[in-house]
mmCIF file of C-alpha atoms in Angstrom:
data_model
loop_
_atom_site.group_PDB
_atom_site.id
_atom_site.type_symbol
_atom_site.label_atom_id
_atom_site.label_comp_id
_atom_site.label_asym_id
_atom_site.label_seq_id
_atom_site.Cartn_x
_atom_site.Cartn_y
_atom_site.Cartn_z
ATOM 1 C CA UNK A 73 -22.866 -4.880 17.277
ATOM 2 C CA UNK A 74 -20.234 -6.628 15.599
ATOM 3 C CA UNK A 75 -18.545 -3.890 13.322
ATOM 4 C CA UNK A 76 -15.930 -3.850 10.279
ATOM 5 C CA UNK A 77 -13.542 -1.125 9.284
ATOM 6 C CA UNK A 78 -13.034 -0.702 5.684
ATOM 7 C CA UNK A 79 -9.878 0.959 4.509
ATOM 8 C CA UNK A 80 -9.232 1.930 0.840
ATOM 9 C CA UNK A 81 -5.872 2.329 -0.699
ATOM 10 C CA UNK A 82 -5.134 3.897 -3.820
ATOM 11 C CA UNK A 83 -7.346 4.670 -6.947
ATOM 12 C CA UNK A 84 -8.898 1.533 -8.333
ATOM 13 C CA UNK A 85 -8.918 0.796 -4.261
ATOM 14 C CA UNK A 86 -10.941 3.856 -3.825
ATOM 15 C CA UNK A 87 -13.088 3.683 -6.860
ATOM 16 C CA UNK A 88 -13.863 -0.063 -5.747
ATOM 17 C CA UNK A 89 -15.310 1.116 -2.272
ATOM 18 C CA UNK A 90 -17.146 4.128 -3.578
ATOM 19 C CA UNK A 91 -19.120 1.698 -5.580
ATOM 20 C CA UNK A 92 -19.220 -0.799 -2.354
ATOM 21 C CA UNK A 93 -20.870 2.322 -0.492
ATOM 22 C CA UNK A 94 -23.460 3.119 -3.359
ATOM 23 C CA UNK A 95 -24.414 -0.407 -2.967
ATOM 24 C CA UNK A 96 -24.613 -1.093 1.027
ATOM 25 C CA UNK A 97 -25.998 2.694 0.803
ATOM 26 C CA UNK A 98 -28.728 1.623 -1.738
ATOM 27 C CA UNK A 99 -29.287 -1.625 0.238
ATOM 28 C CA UNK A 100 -30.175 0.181 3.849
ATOM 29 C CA UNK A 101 -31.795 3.023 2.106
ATOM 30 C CA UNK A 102 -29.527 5.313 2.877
ATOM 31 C CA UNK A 103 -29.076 8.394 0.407
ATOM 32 C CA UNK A 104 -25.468 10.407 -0.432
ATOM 33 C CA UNK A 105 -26.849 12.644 2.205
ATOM 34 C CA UNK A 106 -26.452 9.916 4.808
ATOM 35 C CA UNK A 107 -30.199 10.380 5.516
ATOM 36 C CA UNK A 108 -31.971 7.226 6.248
ATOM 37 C CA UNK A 109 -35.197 6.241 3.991
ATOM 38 C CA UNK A 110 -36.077 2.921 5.289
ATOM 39 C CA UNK A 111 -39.086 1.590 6.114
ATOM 40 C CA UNK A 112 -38.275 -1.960 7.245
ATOM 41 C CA UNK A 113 -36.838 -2.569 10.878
ATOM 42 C CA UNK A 114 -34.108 -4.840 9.062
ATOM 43 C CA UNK A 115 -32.695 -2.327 7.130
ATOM 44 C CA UNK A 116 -31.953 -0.243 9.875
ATOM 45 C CA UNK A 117 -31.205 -3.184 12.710
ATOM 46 C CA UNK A 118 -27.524 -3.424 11.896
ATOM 47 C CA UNK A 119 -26.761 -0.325 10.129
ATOM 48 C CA UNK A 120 -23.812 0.677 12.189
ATOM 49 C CA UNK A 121 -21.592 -2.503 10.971
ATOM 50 C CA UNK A 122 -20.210 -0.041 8.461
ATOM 51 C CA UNK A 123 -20.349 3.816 8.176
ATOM 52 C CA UNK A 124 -17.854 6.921 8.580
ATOM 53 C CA UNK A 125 -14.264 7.690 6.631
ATOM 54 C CA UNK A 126 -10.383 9.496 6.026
ATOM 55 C CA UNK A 127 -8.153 10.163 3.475
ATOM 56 C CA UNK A 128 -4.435 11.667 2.141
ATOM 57 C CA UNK A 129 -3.977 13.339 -1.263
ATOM 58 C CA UNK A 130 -0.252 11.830 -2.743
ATOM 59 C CA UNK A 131 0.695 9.415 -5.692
ATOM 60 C CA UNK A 132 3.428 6.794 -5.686
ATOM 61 C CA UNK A 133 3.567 6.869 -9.393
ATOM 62 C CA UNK A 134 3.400 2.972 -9.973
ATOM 63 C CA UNK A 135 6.218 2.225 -7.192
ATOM 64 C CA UNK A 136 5.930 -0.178 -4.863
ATOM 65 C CA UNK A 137 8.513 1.173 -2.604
ATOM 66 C CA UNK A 138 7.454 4.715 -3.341
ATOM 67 C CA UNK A 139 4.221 3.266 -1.408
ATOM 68 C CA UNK A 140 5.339 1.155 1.138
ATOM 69 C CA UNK A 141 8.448 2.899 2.371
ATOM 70 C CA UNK A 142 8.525 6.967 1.633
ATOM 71 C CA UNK A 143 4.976 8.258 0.293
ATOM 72 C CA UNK A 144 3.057 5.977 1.837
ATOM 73 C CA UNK A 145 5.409 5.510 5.398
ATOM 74 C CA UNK A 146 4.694 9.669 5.543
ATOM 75 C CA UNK A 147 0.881 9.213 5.501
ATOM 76 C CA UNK A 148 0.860 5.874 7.771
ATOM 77 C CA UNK A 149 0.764 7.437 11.289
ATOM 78 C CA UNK A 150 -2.690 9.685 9.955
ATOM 79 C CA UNK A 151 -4.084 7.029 8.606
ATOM 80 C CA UNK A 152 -3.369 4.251 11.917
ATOM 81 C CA UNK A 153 -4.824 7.586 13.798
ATOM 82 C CA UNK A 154 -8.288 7.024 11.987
ATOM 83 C CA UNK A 155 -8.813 3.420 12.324
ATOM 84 C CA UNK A 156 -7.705 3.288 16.054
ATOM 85 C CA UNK A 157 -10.317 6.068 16.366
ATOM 86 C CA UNK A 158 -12.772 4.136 13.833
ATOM 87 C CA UNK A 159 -11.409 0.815 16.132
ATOM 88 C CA UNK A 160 -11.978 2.459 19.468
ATOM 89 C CA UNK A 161 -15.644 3.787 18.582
ATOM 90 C CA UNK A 162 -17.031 0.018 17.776
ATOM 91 C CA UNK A 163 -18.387 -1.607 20.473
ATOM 92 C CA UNK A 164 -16.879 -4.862 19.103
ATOM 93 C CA UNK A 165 -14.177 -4.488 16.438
ATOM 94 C CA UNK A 166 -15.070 -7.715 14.115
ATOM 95 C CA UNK A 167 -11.900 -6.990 11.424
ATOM 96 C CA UNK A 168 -10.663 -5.270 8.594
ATOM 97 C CA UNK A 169 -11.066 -4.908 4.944
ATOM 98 C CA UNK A 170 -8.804 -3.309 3.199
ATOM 99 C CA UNK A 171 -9.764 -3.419 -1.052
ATOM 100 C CA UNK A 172 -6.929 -2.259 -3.181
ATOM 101 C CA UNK A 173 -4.980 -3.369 -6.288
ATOM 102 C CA UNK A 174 -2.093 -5.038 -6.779
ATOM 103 C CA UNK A 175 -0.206 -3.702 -9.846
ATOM 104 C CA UNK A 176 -0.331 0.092 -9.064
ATOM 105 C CA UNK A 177 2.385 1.855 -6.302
ATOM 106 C CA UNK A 178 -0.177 2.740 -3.659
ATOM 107 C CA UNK A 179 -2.707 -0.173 -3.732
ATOM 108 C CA UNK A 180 0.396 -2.509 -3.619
ATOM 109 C CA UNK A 181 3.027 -0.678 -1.274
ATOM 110 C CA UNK A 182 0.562 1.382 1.388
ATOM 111 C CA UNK A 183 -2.169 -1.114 0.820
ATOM 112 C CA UNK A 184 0.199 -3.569 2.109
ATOM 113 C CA UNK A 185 2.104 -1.661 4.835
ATOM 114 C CA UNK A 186 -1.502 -0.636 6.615
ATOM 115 C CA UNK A 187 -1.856 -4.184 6.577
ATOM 116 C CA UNK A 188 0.922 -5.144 8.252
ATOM 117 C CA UNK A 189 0.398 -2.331 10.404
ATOM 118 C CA UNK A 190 -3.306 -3.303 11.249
ATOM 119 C CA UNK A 191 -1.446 -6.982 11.692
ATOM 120 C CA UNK A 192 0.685 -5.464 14.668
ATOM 121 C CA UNK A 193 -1.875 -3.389 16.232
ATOM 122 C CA UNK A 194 -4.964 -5.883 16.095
ATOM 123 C CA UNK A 195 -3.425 -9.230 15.878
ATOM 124 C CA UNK A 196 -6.421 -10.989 17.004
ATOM 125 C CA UNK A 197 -8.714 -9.153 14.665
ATOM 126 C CA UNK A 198 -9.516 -10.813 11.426
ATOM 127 C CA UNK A 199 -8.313 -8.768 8.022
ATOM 128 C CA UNK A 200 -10.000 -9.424 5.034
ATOM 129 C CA UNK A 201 -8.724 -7.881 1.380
ATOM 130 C CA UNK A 202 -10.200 -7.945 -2.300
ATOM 131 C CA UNK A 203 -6.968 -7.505 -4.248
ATOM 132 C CA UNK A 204 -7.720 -6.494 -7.915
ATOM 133 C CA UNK A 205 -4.795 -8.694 -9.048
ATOM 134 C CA UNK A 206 -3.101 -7.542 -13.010
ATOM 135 C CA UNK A 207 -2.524 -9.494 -15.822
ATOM 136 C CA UNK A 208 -0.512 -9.239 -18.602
ATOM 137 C CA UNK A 209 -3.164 -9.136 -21.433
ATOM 138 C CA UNK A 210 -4.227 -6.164 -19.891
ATOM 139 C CA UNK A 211 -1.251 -4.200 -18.403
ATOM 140 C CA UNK A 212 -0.778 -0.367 -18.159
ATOM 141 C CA UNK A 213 2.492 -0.636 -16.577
ATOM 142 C CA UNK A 214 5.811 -2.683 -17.169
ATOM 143 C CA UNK A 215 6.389 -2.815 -13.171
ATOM 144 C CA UNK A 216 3.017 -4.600 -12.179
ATOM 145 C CA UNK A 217 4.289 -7.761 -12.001
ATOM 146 C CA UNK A 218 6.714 -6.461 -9.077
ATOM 147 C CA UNK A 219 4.452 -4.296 -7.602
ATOM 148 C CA UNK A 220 2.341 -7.532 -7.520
ATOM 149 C CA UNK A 221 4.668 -10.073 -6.388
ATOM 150 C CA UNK A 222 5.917 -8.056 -3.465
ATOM 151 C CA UNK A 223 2.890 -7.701 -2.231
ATOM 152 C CA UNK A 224 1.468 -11.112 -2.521
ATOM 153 C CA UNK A 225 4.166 -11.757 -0.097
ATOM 154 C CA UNK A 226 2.980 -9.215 2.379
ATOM 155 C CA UNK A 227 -0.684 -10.712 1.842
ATOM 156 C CA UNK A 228 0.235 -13.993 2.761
ATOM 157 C CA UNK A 229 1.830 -13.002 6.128
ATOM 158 C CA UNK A 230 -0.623 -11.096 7.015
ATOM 159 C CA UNK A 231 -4.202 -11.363 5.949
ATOM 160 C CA UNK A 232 -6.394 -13.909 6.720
ATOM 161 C CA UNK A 233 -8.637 -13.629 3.871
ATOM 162 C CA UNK A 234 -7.909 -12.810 0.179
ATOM 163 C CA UNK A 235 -10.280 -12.299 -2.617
ATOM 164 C CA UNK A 236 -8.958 -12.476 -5.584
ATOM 165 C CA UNK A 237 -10.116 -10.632 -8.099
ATOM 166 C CA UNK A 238 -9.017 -9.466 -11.864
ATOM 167 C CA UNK A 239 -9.809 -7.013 -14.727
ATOM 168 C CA UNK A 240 -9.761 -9.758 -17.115
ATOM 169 C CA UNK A 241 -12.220 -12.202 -15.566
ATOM 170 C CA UNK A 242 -14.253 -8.919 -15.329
ATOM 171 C CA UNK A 243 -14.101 -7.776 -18.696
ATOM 172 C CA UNK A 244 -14.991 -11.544 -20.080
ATOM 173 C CA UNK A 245 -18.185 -11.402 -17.326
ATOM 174 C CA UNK A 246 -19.376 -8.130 -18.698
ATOM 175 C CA UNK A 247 -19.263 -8.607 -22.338
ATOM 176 C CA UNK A 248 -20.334 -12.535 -22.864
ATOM 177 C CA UNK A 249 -22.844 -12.300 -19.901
ATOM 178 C CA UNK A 250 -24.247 -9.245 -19.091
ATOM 179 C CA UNK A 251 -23.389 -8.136 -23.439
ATOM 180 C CA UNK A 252 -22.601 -5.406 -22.713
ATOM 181 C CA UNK A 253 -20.660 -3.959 -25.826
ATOM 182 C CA UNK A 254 -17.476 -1.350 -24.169
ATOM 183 C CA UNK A 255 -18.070 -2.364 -20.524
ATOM 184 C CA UNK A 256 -16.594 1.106 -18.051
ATOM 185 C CA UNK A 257 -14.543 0.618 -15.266
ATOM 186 C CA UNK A 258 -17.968 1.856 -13.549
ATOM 187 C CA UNK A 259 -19.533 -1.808 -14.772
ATOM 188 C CA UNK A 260 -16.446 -4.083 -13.323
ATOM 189 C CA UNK A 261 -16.212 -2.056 -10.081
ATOM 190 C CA UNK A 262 -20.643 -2.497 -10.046
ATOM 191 C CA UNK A 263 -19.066 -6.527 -10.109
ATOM 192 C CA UNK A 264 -16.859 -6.380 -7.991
ATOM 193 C CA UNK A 265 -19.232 -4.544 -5.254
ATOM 194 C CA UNK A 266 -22.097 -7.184 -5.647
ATOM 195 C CA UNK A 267 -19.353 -9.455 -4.593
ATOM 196 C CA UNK A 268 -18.735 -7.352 -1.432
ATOM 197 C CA UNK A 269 -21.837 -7.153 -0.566
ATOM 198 C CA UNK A 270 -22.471 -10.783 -1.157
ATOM 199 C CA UNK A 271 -19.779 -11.693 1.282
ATOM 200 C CA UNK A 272 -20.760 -8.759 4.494
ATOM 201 C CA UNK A 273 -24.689 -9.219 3.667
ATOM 202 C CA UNK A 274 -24.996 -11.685 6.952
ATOM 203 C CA UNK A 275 -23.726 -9.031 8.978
ATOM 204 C CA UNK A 276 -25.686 -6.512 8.104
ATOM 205 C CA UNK A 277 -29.366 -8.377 7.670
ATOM 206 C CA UNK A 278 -30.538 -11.134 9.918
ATOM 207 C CA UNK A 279 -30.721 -14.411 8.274
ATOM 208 C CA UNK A 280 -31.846 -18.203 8.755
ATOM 209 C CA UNK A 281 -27.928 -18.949 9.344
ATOM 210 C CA UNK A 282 -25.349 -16.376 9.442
ATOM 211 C CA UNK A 283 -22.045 -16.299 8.499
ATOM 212 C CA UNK A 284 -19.346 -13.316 9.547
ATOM 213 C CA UNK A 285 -16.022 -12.946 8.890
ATOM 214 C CA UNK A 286 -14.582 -15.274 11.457
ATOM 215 C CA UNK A 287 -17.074 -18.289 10.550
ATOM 216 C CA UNK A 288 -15.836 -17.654 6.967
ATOM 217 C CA UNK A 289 -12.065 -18.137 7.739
ATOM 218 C CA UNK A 290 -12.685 -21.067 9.883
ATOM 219 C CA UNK A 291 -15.150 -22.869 7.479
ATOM 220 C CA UNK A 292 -12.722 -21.852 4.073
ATOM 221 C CA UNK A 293 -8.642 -21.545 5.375
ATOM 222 C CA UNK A 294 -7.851 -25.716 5.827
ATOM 223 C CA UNK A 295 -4.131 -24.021 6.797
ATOM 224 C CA UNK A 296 -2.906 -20.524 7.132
ATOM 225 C CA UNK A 297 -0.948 -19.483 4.280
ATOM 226 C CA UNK A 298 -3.988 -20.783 1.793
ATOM 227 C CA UNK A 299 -6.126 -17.975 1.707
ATOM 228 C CA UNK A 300 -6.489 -16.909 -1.417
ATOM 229 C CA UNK A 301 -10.087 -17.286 -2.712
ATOM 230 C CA UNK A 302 -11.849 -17.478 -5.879
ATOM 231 C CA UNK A 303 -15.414 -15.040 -5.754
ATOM 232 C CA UNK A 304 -18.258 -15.751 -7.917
ATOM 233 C CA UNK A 305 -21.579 -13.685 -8.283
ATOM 234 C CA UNK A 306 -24.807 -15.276 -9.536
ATOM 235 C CA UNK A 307 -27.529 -14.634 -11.127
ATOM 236 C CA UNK A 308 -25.231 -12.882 -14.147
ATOM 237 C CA UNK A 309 -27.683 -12.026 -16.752
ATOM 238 C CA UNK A 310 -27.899 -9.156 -19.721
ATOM 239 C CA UNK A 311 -30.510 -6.489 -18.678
ATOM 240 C CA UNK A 312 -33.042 -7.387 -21.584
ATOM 241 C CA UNK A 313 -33.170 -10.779 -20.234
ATOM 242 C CA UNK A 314 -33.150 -10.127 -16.627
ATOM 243 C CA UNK A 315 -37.158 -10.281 -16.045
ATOM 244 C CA UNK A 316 -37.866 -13.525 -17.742
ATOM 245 C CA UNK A 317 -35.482 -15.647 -16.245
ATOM 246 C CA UNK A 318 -36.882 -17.631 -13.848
ATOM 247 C CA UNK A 319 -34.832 -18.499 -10.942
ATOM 248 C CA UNK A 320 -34.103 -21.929 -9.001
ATOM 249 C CA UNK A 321 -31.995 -22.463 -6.537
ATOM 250 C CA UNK A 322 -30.497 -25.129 -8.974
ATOM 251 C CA UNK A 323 -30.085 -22.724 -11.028
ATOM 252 C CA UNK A 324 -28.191 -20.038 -9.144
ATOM 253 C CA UNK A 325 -25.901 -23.030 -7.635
ATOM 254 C CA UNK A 326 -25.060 -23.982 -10.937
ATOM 255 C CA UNK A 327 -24.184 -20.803 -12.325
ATOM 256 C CA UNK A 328 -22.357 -20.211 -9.161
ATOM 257 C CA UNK A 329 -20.206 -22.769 -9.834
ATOM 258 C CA UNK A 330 -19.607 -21.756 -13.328
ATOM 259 C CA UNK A 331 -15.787 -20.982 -14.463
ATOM 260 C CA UNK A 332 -17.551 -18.419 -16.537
ATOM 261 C CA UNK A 333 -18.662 -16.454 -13.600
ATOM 262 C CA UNK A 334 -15.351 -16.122 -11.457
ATOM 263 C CA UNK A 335 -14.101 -13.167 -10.947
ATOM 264 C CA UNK A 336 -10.611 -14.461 -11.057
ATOM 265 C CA UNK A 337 -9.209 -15.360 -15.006
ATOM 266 C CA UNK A 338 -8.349 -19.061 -13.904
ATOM 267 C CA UNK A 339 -10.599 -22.193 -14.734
ATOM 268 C CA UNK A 340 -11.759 -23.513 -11.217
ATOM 269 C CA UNK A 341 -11.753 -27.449 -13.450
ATOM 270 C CA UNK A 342 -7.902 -27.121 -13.196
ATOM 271 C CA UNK A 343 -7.540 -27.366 -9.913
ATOM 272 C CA UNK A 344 -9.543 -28.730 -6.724
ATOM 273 C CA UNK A 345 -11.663 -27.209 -4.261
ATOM 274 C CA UNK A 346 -10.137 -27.327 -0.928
ATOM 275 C CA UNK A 347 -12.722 -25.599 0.630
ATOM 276 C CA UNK A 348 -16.215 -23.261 -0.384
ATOM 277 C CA UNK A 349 -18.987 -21.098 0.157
ATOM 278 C CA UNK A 350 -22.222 -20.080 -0.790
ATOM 279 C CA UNK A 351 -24.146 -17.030 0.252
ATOM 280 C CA UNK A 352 -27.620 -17.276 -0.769
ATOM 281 C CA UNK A 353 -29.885 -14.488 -0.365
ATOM 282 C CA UNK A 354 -33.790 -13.931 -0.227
ATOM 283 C CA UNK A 355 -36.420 -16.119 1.274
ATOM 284 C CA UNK A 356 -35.324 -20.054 0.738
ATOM 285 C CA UNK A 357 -36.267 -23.233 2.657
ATOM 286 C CA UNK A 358 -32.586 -24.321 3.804
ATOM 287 C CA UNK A 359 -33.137 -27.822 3.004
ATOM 288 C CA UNK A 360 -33.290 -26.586 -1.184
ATOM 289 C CA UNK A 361 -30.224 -25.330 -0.182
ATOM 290 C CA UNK A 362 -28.108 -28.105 1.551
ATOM 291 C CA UNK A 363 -29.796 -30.542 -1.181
ATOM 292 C CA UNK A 364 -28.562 -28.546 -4.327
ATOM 293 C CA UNK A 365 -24.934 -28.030 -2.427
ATOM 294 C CA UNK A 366 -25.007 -32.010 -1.758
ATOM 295 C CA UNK A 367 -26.114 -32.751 -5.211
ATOM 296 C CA UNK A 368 -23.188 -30.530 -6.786
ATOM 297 C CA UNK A 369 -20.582 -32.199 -4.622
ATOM 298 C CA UNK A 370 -21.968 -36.163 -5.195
ATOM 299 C CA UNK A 371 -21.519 -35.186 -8.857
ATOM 300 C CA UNK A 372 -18.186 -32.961 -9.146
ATOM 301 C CA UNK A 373 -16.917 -35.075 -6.226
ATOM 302 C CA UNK A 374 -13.164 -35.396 -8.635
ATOM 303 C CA UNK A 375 -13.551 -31.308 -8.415
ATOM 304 C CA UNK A 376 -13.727 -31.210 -4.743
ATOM 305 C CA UNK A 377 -10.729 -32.650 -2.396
ATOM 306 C CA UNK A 378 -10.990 -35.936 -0.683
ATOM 307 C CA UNK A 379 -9.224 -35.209 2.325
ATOM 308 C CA UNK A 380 -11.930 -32.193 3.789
ATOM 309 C CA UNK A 381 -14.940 -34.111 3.877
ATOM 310 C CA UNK A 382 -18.063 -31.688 4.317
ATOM 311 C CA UNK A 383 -16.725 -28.768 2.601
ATOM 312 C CA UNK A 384 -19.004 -26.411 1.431
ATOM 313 C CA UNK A 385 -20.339 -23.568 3.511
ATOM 314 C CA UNK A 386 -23.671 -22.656 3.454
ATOM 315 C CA UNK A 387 -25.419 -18.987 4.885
ATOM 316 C CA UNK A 388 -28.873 -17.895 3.928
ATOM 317 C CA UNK A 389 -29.548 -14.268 4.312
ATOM 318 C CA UNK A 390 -33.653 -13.400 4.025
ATOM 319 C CA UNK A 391 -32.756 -10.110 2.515
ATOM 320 C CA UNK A 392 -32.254 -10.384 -1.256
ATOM 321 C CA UNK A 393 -30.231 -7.478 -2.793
ATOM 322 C CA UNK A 394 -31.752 -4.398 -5.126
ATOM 323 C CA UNK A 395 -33.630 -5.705 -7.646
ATOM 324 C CA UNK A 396 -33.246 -9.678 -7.505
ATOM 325 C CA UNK A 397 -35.612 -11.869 -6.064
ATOM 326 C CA UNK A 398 -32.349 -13.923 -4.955
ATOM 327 C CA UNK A 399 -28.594 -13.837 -5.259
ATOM 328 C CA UNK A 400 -25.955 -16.129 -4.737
ATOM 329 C CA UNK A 401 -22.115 -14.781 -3.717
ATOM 330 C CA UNK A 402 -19.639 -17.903 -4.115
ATOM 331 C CA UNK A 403 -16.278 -18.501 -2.026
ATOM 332 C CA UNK A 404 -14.057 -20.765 -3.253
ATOM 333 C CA UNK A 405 -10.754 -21.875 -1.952
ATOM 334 C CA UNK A 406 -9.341 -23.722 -5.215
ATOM 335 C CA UNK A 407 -6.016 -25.231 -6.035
ATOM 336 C CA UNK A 408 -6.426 -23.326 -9.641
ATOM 337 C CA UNK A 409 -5.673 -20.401 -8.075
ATOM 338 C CA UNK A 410 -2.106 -20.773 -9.099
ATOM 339 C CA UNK A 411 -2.583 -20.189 -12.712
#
């Protein structure tokens, strides 16, 4: 069993994974009770990738340092105690992700310290992160743009996967899409966990070709340091609408590729794609699938860089999520990124 240890630091990190549990929960019919429900094999085959949890009670108050040197340094050796416990009970440690944001004190400081501390204790191990990144349309807090650059920093050095995600892109995908009129901090973190469970669905359901969390930083990191990715979610459509649209595989890959449907505020057409990937889930003949991702890049080929020939990952995953007949979850490793 190839298991992942998900850490959670600070509030909107926190709120984020309880919403990532509801879904994964939902998905392996598994109720708040942890009480299984299932009645399909495959729901149950590789429950154990996830599951089990810790936690301190402290704020840092919108400080950085507060989180990464004194509040946070206090609580450190606790929470390294769990996940070498959570580490040591998997019979074969896959990674790490850690989802946090970066403009708040604990997110930002602890978030990055565990990391660095995971870093030194697991160096072989890969760490993956989605970093709810702030913006300055939308700010609470005059130090976010420090608590934000320090950290970015620490997530270069040490993670070797970053999705990037932000309240803005979020807030634009909830009311023009899914028209919604005040979308809740419930509906973006509902986003943000289809994402997640876009990107972990191949380890947790058998598929026609899997992808885990070592594939995906091979296939997407062309060098180290450029890691940062750009997540998209697909089909995106207002609940009224939901049961008459009929969907294509052409379809979800264009939507997919949308600048309208990342989750990060920057315009993908800016920049170039140095790498991608698309997770496609429910039952789909792989060939639709390589021909619509071959079609996309013999048109956008000025989009897509010229040096990395071949570069678009494809997984299929037979299990398509709650609700959906199929999904797509998009990867991409952009240039844009930047803005």
């Amino acid at each position: 069993m190839r298991e992942i240890v998900l850490t959670q630091a600070g509030q909107c990190g926190n709120q984020i994974g309880a919403k990532f549990w509801e879904v994964i929960s939902d998905e392996h019919a598994v109720d708040s009770a942890g009480t299984c429900h299932g009645d399909s094999h495959l729901q149950l085959e590789r429950i154990n990738v996830y599951y089990n949890e810790a936690s301190g009670q402290c704020g840092a108050g919108n400080n950085w340092a507060k989180g990464h040197y004194t509040e946070g340094a206090e609580l450190m050796e606790s929470v390294m105690d769990v996940v070498r416990k959570e580490a040591e009970s998997c019979d074969c440690l896959q990674g790490f992700q850690l989802t946090h944001s970066l403009g708040g004190g604990t997110g930002s400081g602890m978030g990055t310290l565990l990391l660095s501390k995971i870093r030194e204790e697991y160096p072989d191990r890969i760490i993956n992160t989605f970093s709810i990144l702030p913006l300055p349309k939308v700010s609470d807090t005059v130090v976010e743009p420090y608590n934000a650059t320090l950290s970015v920093h620490q997530l270069i050095e040490n993670a070797d996967e970053t999705f990037c995600i932000d309240n803005e892109a979020l807030y634009d995908i909830c009311s023009r899409t899914l028209k919604l009129p005040t979308p809740t901090y419930g509906d973006l973190n509902h986003l943000v966990s289809a994402t997640m469970s876009g990107v972990t669905t191949c380890l947790r359901f058998p598929g026609q070709l899997n992808a885990d969390l070592r594939n995906l930083a091979v296939n997407m990191v062309p060098f180290p340091r450029l890691h940062f990715f750009l997540p998209g979610f697909a089909p995106l459509t207002s609940r009224g609408s939901q049961q008459y649209r009929a969907l294509t595989v052409a379809e979800l890959t264009q939507q997919m590729f949308d600048a309208k449907n990342m989750m990060a505020a920057c315009d993908p057409r800016h920049g170039r794609y140095l790498t991608a990937a698309a997770i496609f889930r429910g039952r789909r003949p792989m060939r639709e699938v390589d021909e619509q991702m071959f079609n996309i890049q013999d048109k956008n080929s000025s989009y897509f860089a010229d040096w990395l020939p071949n570069n678009v990952k494809t997984a299929v995953c037979d299990i398509p999520p709650r609700g959906l007949k199929m999904s797509a979850t998009f990867i991409g490793n952009n240039t844009a990124i930047q803005e």
